[in-house]
């Protein structure tokens, strides 16, 4: 690949709050040719010296004479640098046209601290400024900025090419991390909001038809947010743009939102319901930031959760509003609450509001805690969440609270946890404990104000269900008889509970078992009711846990029996769902998930049919409906060989639909032949084969492949650690997520030691919390298997034998 360079000039008007000799700006990898500080009358102020301090990405300018407070000054700098190849700062991306021509574009990603690598600036969110930008380009490209173009004029020649200068309107006051500009040869489609604000979607010309859905959705959502916030969108235009190489899912730059292709493009014939929904969710999320985050901004990154937590909530609320048939609020519990409860149960979690000091620490807090947890001090200022234990004696119910941890902290004789960081609230919470019973269907709420509580119920109550619809960010454990009563209802007439409540019972039971607080046999008994379950939320929850358990068990005696058990639970629902891609949105999501799991677990009839459909597609070109593709492709690849794999790899290389390409990337990792898997991993080392943004998908699909994939992926991570670190940098969360996807399946002492020893001599940067969490998880897996393999084996033998 070639190197591309760019040069620029910034001019910053500023005042200082107290008299000083020094200015400190941010600059990273910029060659600054000229620096000039002047006062209002344009008099140059003599500079005493200039220091660059690369470790802190800072530029110090010391003046001969003091700068006076409240006086206007200007600093002008000329600089040059290389366009990056990594997915941050001002960087280069490319795509290939239908006819095979490679096209380049230059684009930006600045959050949290990369604006400083595109131009010298005061790169902190509280330093808001108005940006006035001009961009020079040739006439084969267009340029885009947060604001619309005011004028374009001829600007002479550069190396034989005639240049044009686009001058953009001045922005409102905004933070540096939200600035964006793109130079590309895209086309766009455009429409107006009710108030007449133009909204455009930009994409490579071939892909433009796939931008229709995002445009329509964005228009509806802009109108919705204006009503919701009761504030008019303050900029004169909104652009959404698809970027072929993009590090995260999307970025909310004010008025120029950048998206990974799969987060914005939708093909009516080829994209699955899940991928369709993802586009709507991402568009809703980034548009929410246009008000919450962009107009109103956190002072410093410790309050990132305000930004991301609120956008994560609004994204579901807003999609629910636009697509009422999609049952988004039911999915909220699955995608956000359960994910948050999962990560926050590790002792190496962090409080929502967290002190951060440097770019590496800032990057590390873009995680599930910041995105998916609740509000209020006992919730924001201490990490974790409560486990509510409910017991009953006659008519009296007692509910007690303690911090829920998957691995209990070691305690001394005074019952003080030895390593737990001190909390100002001593790990007690304000908890709204909601419940209903078989006698009283009305929902009651009892407040636990950092305390335990007792309350009365009717003597004839046979069961009670707490944390109604898992709407509270806590878990519930019951006395054994109370669990038995709930399980009896699930088996007899599960529809008494809403789908979300069924999901919540499953999620709590599986998780409590993982923490050693509930017998494995209780969970298996509960799981038996799934033979009759036909709803999405409980199945999505159960499948996640069953797959994790299968992974932990992969090297222990009950593994094969457990697969047989999963198989047994899945086959009735798989049969009843069938292969017609029909029904409601949730039915489509469920059918896809269930059929994929059934194929991977080897449910005989499902595998047979899926393979047949795969070969009809491969040999006769029979079309497969979008929601059935993952299951059918998986069957072809898992139970086929090199020929089937190569066929899908060719499809990956030729498909023009990003959602289809992403799906293929995932299923290519379910192959059973280690030679194929290894070759697939090696393909990630060549950026012409697999884009760096997609390496994570490949590594994680291979790592979760039970046919030895986790060992191959781990070996690959070790062998290429330095190369990957060079590619993604130490400051980005990618390295952390690679550590967790490749190691958290491990469940033996040997593997624990391996991971521990390997990373002991390496600086993992932003990945350090992920590493601690991964080690904690492996230890947990080891203990869980040790504790449960015998009872599991006995129960499964008895059950499956009969
Ligand atoms: N502001 C973030 C993008 C971001 C993430 C920048 C991490 C820097 C580091 C953006 O608003 C976001 O949250 N994007 C999500 C998608 C969203 C639908 C959850 C993402 O990229 O995953
Ligand atoms: Zn966000």
Coordinates of C-alpha atoms in Angstrom, one line a residue, residues 2 67 77 87 127 129 175 197 200 257 289 353 410 453 458 465 467 493 501 558 627 697 712 715 751 772:
X2 CA 1.2 3.5 -0.7
X67 CA 0.1 36.1 28.4
X77 CA 0.6 26.4 13.2
X87 CA -8.6 3.2 12.0
X127 CA -12.7 22.8 25.5
X129 CA -14.7 25.7 20.0
X175 CA -15.7 19.3 21.3
X197 CA -33.4 19.8 7.4
X200 CA -28.2 12.5 3.3
X257 CA -22.0 10.4 11.4
X289 CA -26.0 11.6 20.6
X353 CA -18.4 6.8 37.1
X410 CA -12.0 -14.1 50.5
X453 CA -36.6 -5.9 54.5
X458 CA -51.1 -14.3 52.0
X465 CA -41.6 -14.1 41.3
X467 CA -37.8 -8.5 39.8
X493 CA -48.1 -23.8 32.6
X501 CA -40.0 -13.2 33.3
X558 CA -20.1 -35.0 30.8
X627 CA -32.9 -15.6 8.1
X697 CA -14.9 -11.5 14.0
X712 CA -5.8 -22.5 17.5
X715 CA -1.9 -19.9 19.6
X751 CA -4.5 -23.0 30.3
X772 CA -7.8 -9.4 34.7

